Short mmCIF file of C-alpha atoms in Angstrom, two decimals:
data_model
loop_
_atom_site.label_atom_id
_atom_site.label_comp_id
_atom_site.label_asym_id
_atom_site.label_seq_id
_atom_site.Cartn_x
_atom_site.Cartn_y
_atom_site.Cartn_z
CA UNK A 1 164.91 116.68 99.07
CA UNK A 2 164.07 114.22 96.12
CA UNK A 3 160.14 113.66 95.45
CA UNK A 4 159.20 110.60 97.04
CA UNK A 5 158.10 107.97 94.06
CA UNK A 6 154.46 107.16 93.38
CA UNK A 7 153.27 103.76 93.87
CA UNK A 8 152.87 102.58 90.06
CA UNK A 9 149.04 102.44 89.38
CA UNK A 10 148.03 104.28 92.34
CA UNK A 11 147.03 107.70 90.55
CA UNK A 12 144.73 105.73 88.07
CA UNK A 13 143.21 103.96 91.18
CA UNK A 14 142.15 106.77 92.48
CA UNK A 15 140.51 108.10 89.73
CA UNK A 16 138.92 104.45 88.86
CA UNK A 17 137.69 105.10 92.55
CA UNK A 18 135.89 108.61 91.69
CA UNK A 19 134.26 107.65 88.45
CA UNK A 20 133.12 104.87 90.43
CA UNK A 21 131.19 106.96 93.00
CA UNK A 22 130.20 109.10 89.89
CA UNK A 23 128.43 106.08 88.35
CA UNK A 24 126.66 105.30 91.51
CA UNK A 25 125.48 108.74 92.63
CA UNK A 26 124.33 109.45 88.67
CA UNK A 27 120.61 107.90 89.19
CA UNK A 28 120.54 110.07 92.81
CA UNK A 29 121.67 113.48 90.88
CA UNK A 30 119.63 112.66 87.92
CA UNK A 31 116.68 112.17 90.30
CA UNK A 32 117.82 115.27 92.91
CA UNK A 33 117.64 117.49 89.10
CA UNK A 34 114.22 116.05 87.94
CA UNK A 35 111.96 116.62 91.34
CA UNK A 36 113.48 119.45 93.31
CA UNK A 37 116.19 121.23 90.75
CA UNK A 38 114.22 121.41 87.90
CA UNK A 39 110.74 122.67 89.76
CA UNK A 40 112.82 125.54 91.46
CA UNK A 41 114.38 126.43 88.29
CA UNK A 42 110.85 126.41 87.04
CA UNK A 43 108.95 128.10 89.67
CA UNK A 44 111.09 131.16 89.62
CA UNK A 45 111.12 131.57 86.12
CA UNK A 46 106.88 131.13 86.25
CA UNK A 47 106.57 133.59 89.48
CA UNK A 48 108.13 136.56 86.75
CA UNK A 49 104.72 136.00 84.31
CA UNK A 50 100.92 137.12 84.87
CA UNK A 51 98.10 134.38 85.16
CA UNK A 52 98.06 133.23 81.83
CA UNK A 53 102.64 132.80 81.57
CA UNK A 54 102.43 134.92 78.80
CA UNK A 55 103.07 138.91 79.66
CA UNK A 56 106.34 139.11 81.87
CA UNK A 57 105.25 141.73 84.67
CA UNK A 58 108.49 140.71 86.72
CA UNK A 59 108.55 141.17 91.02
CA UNK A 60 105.00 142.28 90.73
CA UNK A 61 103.67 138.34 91.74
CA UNK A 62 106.21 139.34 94.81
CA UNK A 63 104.61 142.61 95.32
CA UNK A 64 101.41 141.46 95.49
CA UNK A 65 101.99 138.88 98.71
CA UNK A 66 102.89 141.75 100.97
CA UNK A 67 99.46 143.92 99.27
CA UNK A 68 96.64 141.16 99.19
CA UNK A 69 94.95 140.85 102.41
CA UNK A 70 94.37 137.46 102.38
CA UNK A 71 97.97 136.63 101.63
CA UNK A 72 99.12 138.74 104.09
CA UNK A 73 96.77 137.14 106.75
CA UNK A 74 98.60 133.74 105.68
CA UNK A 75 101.85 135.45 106.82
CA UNK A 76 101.02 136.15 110.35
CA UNK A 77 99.49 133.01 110.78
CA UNK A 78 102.60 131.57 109.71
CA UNK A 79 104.25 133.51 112.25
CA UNK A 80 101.94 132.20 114.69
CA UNK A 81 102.54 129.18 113.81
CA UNK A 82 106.51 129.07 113.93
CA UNK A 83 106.57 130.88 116.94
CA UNK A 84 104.03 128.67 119.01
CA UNK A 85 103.99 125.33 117.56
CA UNK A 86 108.19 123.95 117.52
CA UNK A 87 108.11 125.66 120.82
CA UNK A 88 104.88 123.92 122.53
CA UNK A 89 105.78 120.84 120.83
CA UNK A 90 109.50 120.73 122.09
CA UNK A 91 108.55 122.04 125.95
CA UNK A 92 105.91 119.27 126.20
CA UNK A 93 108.40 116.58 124.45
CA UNK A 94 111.03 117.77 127.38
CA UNK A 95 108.98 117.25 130.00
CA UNK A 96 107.37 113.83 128.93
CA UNK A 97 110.95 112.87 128.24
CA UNK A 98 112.06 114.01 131.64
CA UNK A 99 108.96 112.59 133.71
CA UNK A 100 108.54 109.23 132.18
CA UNK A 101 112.34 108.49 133.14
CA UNK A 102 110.91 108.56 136.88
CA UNK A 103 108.00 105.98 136.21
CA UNK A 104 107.59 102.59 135.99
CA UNK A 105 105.13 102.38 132.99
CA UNK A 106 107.43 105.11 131.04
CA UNK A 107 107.68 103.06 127.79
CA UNK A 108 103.90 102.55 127.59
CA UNK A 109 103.57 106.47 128.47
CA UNK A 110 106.05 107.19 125.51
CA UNK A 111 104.46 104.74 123.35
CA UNK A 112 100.78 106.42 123.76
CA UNK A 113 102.14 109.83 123.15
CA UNK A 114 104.19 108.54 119.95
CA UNK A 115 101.25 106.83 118.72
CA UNK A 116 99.52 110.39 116.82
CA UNK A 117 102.54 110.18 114.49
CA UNK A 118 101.38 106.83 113.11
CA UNK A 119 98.37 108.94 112.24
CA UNK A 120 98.49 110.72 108.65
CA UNK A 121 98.11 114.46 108.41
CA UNK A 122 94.27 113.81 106.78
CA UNK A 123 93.07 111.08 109.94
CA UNK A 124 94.48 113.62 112.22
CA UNK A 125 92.52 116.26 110.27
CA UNK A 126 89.08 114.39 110.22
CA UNK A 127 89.69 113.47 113.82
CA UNK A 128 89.89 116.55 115.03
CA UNK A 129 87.26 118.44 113.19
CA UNK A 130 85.00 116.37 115.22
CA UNK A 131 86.96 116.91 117.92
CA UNK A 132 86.15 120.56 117.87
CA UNK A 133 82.14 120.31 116.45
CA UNK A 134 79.77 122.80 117.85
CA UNK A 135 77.59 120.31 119.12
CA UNK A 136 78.51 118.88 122.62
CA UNK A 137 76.72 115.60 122.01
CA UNK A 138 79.53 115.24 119.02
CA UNK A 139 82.42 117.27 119.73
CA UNK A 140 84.72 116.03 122.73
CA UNK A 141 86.21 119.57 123.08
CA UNK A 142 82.95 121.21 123.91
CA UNK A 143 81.26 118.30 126.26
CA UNK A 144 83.70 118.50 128.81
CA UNK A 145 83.61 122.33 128.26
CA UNK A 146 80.14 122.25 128.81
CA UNK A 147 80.00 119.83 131.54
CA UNK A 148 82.38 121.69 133.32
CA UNK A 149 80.66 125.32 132.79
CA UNK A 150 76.96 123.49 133.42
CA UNK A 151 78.85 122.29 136.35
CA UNK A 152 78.89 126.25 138.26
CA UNK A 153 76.53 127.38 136.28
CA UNK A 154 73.21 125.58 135.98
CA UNK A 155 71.20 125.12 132.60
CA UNK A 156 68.13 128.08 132.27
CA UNK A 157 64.72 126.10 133.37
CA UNK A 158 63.30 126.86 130.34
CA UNK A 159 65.23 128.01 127.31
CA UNK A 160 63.46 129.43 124.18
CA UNK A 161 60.27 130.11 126.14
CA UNK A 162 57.89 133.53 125.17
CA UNK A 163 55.11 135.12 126.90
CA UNK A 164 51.78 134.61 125.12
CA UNK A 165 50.94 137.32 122.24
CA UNK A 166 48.84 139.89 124.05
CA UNK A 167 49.98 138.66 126.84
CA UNK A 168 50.55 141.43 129.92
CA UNK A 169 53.86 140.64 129.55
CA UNK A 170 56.93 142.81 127.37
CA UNK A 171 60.10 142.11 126.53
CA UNK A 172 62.40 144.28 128.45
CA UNK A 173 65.88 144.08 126.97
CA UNK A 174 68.49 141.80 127.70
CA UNK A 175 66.15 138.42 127.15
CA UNK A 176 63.82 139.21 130.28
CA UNK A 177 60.17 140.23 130.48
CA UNK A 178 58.22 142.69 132.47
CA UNK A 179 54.68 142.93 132.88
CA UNK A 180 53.02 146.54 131.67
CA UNK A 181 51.04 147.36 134.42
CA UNK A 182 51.84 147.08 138.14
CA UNK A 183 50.51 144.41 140.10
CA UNK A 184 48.61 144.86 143.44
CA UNK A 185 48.64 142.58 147.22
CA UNK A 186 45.23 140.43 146.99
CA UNK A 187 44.69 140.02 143.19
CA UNK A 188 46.51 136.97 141.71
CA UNK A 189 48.71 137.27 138.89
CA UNK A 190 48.60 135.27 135.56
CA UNK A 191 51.90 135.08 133.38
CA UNK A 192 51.32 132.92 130.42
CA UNK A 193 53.92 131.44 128.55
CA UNK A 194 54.27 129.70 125.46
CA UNK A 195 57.21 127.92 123.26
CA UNK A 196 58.79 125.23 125.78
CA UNK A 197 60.33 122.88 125.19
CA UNK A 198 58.90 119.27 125.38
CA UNK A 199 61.15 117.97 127.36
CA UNK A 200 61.45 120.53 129.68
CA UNK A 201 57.96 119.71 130.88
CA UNK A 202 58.79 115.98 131.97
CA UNK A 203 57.57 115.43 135.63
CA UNK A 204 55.83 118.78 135.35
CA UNK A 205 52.58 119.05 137.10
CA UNK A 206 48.80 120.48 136.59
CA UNK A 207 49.31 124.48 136.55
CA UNK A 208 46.89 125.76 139.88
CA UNK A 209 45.34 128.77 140.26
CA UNK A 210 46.56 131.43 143.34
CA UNK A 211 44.37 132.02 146.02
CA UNK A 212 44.50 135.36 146.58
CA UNK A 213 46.57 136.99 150.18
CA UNK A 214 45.98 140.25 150.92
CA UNK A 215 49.63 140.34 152.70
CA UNK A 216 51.08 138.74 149.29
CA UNK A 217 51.35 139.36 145.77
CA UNK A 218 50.75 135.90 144.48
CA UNK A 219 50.38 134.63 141.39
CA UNK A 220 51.25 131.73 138.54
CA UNK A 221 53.27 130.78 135.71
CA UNK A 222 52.48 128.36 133.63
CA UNK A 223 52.29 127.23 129.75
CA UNK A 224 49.26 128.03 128.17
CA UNK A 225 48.98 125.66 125.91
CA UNK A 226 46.28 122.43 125.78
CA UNK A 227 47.11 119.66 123.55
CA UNK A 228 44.62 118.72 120.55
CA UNK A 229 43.89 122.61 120.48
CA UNK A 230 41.04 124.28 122.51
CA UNK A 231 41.52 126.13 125.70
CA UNK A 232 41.32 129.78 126.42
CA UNK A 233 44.07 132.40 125.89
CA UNK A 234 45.33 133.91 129.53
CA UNK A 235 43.37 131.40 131.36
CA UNK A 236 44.37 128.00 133.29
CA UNK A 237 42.78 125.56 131.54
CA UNK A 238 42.31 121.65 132.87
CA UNK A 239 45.67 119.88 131.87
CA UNK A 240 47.72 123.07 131.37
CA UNK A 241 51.34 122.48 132.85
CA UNK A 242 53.13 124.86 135.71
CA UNK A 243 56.66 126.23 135.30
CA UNK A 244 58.47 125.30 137.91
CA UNK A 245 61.37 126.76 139.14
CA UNK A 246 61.37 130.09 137.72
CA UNK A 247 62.65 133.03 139.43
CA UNK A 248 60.40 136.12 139.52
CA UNK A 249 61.41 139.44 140.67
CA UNK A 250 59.39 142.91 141.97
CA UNK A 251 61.05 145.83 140.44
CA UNK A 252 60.87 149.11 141.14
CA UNK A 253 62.70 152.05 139.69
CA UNK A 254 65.00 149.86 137.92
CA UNK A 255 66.23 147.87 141.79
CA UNK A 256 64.72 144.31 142.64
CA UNK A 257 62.92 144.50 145.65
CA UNK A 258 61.39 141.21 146.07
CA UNK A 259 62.12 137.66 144.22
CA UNK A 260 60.37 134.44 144.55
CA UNK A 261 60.98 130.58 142.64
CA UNK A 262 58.09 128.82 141.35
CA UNK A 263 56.75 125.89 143.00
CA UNK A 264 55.70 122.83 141.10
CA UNK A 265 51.95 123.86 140.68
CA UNK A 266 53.47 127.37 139.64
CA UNK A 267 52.48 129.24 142.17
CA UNK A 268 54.73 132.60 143.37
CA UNK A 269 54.37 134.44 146.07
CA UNK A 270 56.11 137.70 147.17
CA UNK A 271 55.58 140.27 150.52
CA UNK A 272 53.17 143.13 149.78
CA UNK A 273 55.09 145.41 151.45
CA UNK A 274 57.82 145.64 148.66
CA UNK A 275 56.08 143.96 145.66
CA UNK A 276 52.60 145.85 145.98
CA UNK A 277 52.38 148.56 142.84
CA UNK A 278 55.67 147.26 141.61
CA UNK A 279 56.00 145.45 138.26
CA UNK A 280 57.04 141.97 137.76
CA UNK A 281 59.89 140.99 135.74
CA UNK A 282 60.94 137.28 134.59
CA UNK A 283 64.72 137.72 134.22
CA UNK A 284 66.49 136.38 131.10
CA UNK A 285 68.42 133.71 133.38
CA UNK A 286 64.96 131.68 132.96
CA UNK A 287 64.99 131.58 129.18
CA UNK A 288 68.77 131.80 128.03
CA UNK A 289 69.08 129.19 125.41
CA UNK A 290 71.69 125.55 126.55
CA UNK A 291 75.66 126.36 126.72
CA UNK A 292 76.51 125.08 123.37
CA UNK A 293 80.61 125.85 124.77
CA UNK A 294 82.93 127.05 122.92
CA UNK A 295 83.35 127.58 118.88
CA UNK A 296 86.79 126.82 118.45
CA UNK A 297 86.83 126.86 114.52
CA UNK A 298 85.36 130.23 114.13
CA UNK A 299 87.68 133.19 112.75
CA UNK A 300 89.04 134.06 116.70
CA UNK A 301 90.20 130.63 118.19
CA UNK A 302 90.87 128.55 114.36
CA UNK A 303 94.39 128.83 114.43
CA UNK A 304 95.31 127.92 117.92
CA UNK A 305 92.97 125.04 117.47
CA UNK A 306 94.41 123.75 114.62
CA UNK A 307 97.98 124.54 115.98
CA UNK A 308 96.43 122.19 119.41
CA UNK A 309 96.41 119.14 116.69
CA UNK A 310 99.75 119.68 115.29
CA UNK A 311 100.99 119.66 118.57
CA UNK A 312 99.14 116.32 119.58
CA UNK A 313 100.66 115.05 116.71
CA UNK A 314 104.31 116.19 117.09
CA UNK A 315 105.22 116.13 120.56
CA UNK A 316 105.22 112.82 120.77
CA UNK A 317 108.12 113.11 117.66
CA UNK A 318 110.29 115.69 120.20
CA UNK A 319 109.86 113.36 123.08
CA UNK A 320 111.39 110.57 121.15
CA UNK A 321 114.72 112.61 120.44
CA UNK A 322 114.56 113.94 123.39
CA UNK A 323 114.54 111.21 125.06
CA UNK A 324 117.31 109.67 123.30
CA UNK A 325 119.50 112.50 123.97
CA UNK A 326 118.78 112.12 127.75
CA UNK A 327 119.84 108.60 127.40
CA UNK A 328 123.01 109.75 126.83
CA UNK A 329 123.37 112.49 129.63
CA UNK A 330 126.25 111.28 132.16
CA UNK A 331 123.99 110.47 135.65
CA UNK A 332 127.75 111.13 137.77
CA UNK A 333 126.65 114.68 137.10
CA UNK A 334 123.55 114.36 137.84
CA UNK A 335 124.20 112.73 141.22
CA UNK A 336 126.86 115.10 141.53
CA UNK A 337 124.99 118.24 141.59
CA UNK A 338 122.26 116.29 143.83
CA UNK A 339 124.84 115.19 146.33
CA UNK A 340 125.73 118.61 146.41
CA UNK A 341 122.26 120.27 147.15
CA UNK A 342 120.91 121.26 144.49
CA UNK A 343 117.28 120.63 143.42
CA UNK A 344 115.43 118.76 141.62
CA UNK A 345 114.59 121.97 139.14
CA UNK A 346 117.76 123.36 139.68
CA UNK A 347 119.41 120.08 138.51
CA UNK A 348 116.53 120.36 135.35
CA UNK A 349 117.68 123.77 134.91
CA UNK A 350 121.29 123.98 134.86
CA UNK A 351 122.09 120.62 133.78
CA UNK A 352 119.76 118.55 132.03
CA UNK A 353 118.36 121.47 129.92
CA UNK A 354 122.02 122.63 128.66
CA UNK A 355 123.35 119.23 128.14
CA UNK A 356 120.87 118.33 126.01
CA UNK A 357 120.68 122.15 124.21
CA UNK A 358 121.82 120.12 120.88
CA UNK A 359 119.00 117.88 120.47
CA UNK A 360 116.53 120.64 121.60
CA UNK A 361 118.08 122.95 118.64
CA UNK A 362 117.58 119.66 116.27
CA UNK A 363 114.27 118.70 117.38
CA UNK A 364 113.23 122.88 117.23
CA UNK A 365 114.67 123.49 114.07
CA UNK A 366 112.79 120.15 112.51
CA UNK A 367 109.76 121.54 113.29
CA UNK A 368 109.99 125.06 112.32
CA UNK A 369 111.00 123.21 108.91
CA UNK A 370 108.15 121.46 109.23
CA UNK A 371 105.72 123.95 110.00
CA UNK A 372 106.28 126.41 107.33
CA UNK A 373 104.96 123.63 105.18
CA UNK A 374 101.61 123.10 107.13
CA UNK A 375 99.08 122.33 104.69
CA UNK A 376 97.20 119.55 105.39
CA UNK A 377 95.31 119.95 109.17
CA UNK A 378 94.42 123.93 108.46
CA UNK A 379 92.85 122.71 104.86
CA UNK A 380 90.79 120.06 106.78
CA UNK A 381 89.93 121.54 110.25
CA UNK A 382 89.51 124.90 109.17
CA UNK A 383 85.67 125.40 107.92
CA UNK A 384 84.58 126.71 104.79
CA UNK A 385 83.57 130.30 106.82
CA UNK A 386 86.54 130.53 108.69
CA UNK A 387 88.65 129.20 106.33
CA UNK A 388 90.31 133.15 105.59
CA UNK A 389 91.02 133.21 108.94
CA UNK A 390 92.89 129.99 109.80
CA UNK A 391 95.09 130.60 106.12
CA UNK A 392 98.69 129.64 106.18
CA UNK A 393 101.41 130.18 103.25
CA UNK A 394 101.12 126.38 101.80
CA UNK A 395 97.42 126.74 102.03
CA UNK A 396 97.21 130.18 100.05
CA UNK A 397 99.92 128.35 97.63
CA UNK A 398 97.08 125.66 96.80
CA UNK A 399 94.56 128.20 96.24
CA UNK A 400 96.32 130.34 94.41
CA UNK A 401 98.25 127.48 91.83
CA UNK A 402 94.75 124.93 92.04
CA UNK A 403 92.18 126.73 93.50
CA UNK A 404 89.13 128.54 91.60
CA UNK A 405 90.71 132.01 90.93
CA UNK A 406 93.63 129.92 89.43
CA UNK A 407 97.06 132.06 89.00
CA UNK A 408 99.82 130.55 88.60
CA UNK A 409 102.27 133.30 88.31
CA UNK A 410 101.37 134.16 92.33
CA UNK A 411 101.33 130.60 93.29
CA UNK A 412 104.86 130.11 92.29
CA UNK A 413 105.96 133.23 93.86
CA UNK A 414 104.11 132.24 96.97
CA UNK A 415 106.29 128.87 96.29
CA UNK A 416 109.58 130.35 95.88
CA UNK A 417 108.93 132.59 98.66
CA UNK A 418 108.57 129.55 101.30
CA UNK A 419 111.83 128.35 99.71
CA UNK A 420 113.01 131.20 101.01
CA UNK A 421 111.95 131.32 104.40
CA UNK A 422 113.16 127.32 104.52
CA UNK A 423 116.78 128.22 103.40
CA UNK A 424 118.23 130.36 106.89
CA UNK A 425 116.47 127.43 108.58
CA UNK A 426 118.10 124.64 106.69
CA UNK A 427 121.80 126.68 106.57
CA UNK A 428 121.37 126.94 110.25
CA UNK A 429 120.69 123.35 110.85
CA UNK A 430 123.76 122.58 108.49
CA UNK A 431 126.11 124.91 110.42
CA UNK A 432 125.35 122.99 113.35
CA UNK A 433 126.14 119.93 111.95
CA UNK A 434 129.62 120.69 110.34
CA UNK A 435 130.49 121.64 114.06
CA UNK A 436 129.25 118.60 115.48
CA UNK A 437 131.48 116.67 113.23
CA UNK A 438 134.57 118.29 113.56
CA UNK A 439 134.21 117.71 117.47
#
C-alpha cells in the first residue's frame, strides 16, 4: 500500500509546537534546577564529608543516624508521628464530613473546624504552648483537668502546712504526722501547726482550748502563730486561728481505730475506748499540696501533645476533601442499601467508606508527606527540658545543620535521608494517579 502523503508544513509545525512549549517551560526547569535539583545534588555530595567538608569519611554521616541516641530518638518519634497523626487526622475528618451532612448548621460546623488551617505553623505553636502550661490559672488543658479531678476529689484543707519544731509531732512517711508519745482519755491534746497558707485561714475562727472528757480523747489543732510576733510556742495564745476540717486518726499497731474532723474552734474528739494509749496521726490527705493536673510537655506525654495540635490543625484540611468526595457519592445507593435494611453503620461501613477509599488514600498519603516534615509545632511546644524527648527528623536536621554543635556533613545526611523516606510516599501517590487517569 503506497505511504499516505504528508500535509506540506505539517512536520515543521509540530516541531514549531515543541520548541514552543520548550521556551515556556525553560524559566519553570531553570527554577525546578536552582531550588530543589541543585540542593539535592548538593546535599548528597556534603552528607559524604566530616564537619568541616574537608576529609571525605563517606556513609559514616549515615552510620551515625542509626548510632546517636538522640537521632535515633527522632526516628521513633517520627514513627509515632506517621503512624498516629494522618490516621487521627483522616478518622476525625471522616466523621465531621459524614455528621455535618445530617445538620442544619453543617457549613458553619465545617467552617469552625477549617478555620486552624488559616493559622500558621508558629500561631498554632505559641497557642498551644499555653494551651498546655503547668499552671491551671493559664493553661486551658490543665483547668478543666483540674476542675474535673477537684471535682471527685476535693482540694487538701491545708496544703504545705508543718507541725511546729519541737513540736510532739513526727513526720511519719508518706506526708502524714504522728505524735511520739501516746495520748490518754481526760488530758487534752495540743497539735501545733505552722506554715499555712494565708488564704486558707479566711473565715477561720479563734483556736479554743478542749475541756477535758474522761470518756474522750479530745484535743485541738490549730496554727500557732500570732501576728506582730509574741506568743508562746505549744500554747493557744489570744488570736491564734483553729484548723478546721482536718481529719485526725487513733492508730494502733499500724490499723486506724478511731478518726474525728475538726470543728471550727479546732476542737477533736475521739471515744476512749479505742483512742486511749493510742497515738495520733494527721494523715497526709490534710497537707497534700493543690492538683496542679497534668504536665503534658514533660519527656512522657510531649509528643502526643504536640501530635494533639497538628491534628487540630489538619483535620479540618481532611474534612474538606473528604467532604468533597462525599459530594460526589451516588445517594440511589445509598437509599438503596437503606431501603433494603441495612443500617445506618452498615451503610457507613460498606458503602460510604469504600466509595470514597480514593480520597481517604489522597488525603492519608498528604499527610504522611506532610508529617515527615514536622518542624515547626515540636520546635515551639516542646520545652527547652523536654525538648530530647519530643525530637523529630526535621527538628534534629536544624540542630544538626544550624544548631550549636554545628555539622553539616550529618545534617545533610539527616536531609537526604528524609528525601528518602518522602520518595515510596510520593511514587505511591503517583501510581495512584496514572490509574485514575487512564479510567
Amino acid at each position: 500500500m503506497p505511504a499516505r502523503p504528508r500535509a506540506p508544513g505539517r512536520g515543521r509545525a509540530g516541531g514549531g509546537r515543541r520548541w514552543m512549549a520548550a521556551v515556556f517551560l525553560l524559566p519553570a526547569l531553570v527554577l525546578l534546577g536552582a531550588l530543589v535539583g541543585y540542593p539535592v545534588v548538593f546535599s548528597v555530595g556534603r552528607s559524604l564529608f566530616d564537619a568541616s567538608g574537608d576529609g571525605f569519611v563517606g556513609l559514616d554521616n549515615y552510620g551515625a543516624l542509626f548510632s546517636d541516641e538522640g537521632i535515633r530518638t527522632a526516628l521513633r518519634n517520627n514513627v509515632v508521628w506517621v503512624v498516629v497523626a494522618p490516621t487521627v487526622s483522616t478518622v476525625l475528618g471522616l466523621i465531621f464530613a459524614v455528621l455535618t451532612e445530617r445538620v442544619r448548621w453543617g457549613t458553619a460546623f465545617k467552617l469552625v473546624v477549617f478555620m486552624p488551617m488559616a493559622i500558621s505553623m508558629l500561631a498554632a505553636g505559641i497557642i498551644f504552648r499555653l494551651v498546655y502550661d503547668q499552671a491551671p490559672e493559664r493553661g486551658v488543658a490543665n483547668a478543666v483537668w483540674v476542675g474535673v479531678h477537684d471535682t471527685f476529689a476535693g482540694p487538701a484543707p491545708f496544703p504545705g502546712a508543718r507541725p511546729r519544731p519541737r513540736a510532739d509531732l513526727k513526720a511519719s512517711g508518706g506526708g502524714g504526722f504522728t505524735t511520739g508519745s501516746a495520748v490518754r482519755a481526760g488530758s487534752p491534746v495540743l497539735l501545733p501547726l505552722v506554715a499555712v497558707q494565708p488564704g486558707d485561714l479566711r473565715g477561720a475562727r479563734p483556736a479554743a482550748a478542749a475541756r477535758p472528757r474522761p470518756d474522750r480523747v479530745t484535743g485541738t489543732v490549730w496554727l500557732d502563730f500570732s501576728r506582730g510576733g509574741g506568743g508562746r510556742p505549744g500554747v493557744i495564745d489570744g488570736g491564734e486561728r483553729a484548723l478546721a476540717g482536718l481529719r485526725v486518726e487513733a492508730v494502733r499497731g499500724g490499723r486506724v481505730v478511731a478518726s474525728a474532723t475538726t470543728a471550727a474552734d479546732g476542737g477533736f474528739s475521739l471515744p476512749a475506748e479505742g483512742a486511749d494509749g493510742a497515738r495520733l496521726r494527721l494523715p497526709a490527705a490534710n497537707f497534700a499540696e493543690a492538683y496542679r493536673g497534668v504536665d503534658w510537655l514533660g519527656p512522657a506525654l510531649v509528643t502526643p501533645a504536640v501530635i494533639g495540635s497538628y491534628v487540630w490543625m489538619w483535620a479540618g484540611f481532611a474534612m474538606v476533601l473528604i467532604a468533597a468526595g462525599l459530594a460526589a457519592v451516588p445517594r440511589e445507593l445509598l437509599e438503596a442499601a437503606r431501603v433494603d435494611g441495612a443500617g445506618e453503620w452498615q451503610v457507613f461501613r460498606r458503602i460510604t467508606v469504600p466509595l470514597l477509599a480514593p480520597v481517604l488514600v489522597v488525603v492519608l498519603v498528604t499527610l504522611m508527606i506532610n508529617v515527615l516534615k514536622i518542624f515547626d509545632l515540636v520546635y515551639i511546644i516542646a520545652p527547652g527540658s523536654s525538648l530530647r524527648s519530643a525530637n523529630v527528623l526535621a527538628l534534629q536536621l536544624f540542630q544538626s545543620s544550624f544548631g550549636t554543635d554545628v555539622d553539616e556533613g550529618l545534617g545533610s545526611a539527616i536531609a537526604v535521608f528524609l528525601l528518602l523516606l518522602v520518595l515510596p510516599v510520593m511514587y505511591v501517590n503517583l501510581r495512584r494517579l496514572r490509574r485514575e487517569r487512564r479510567r
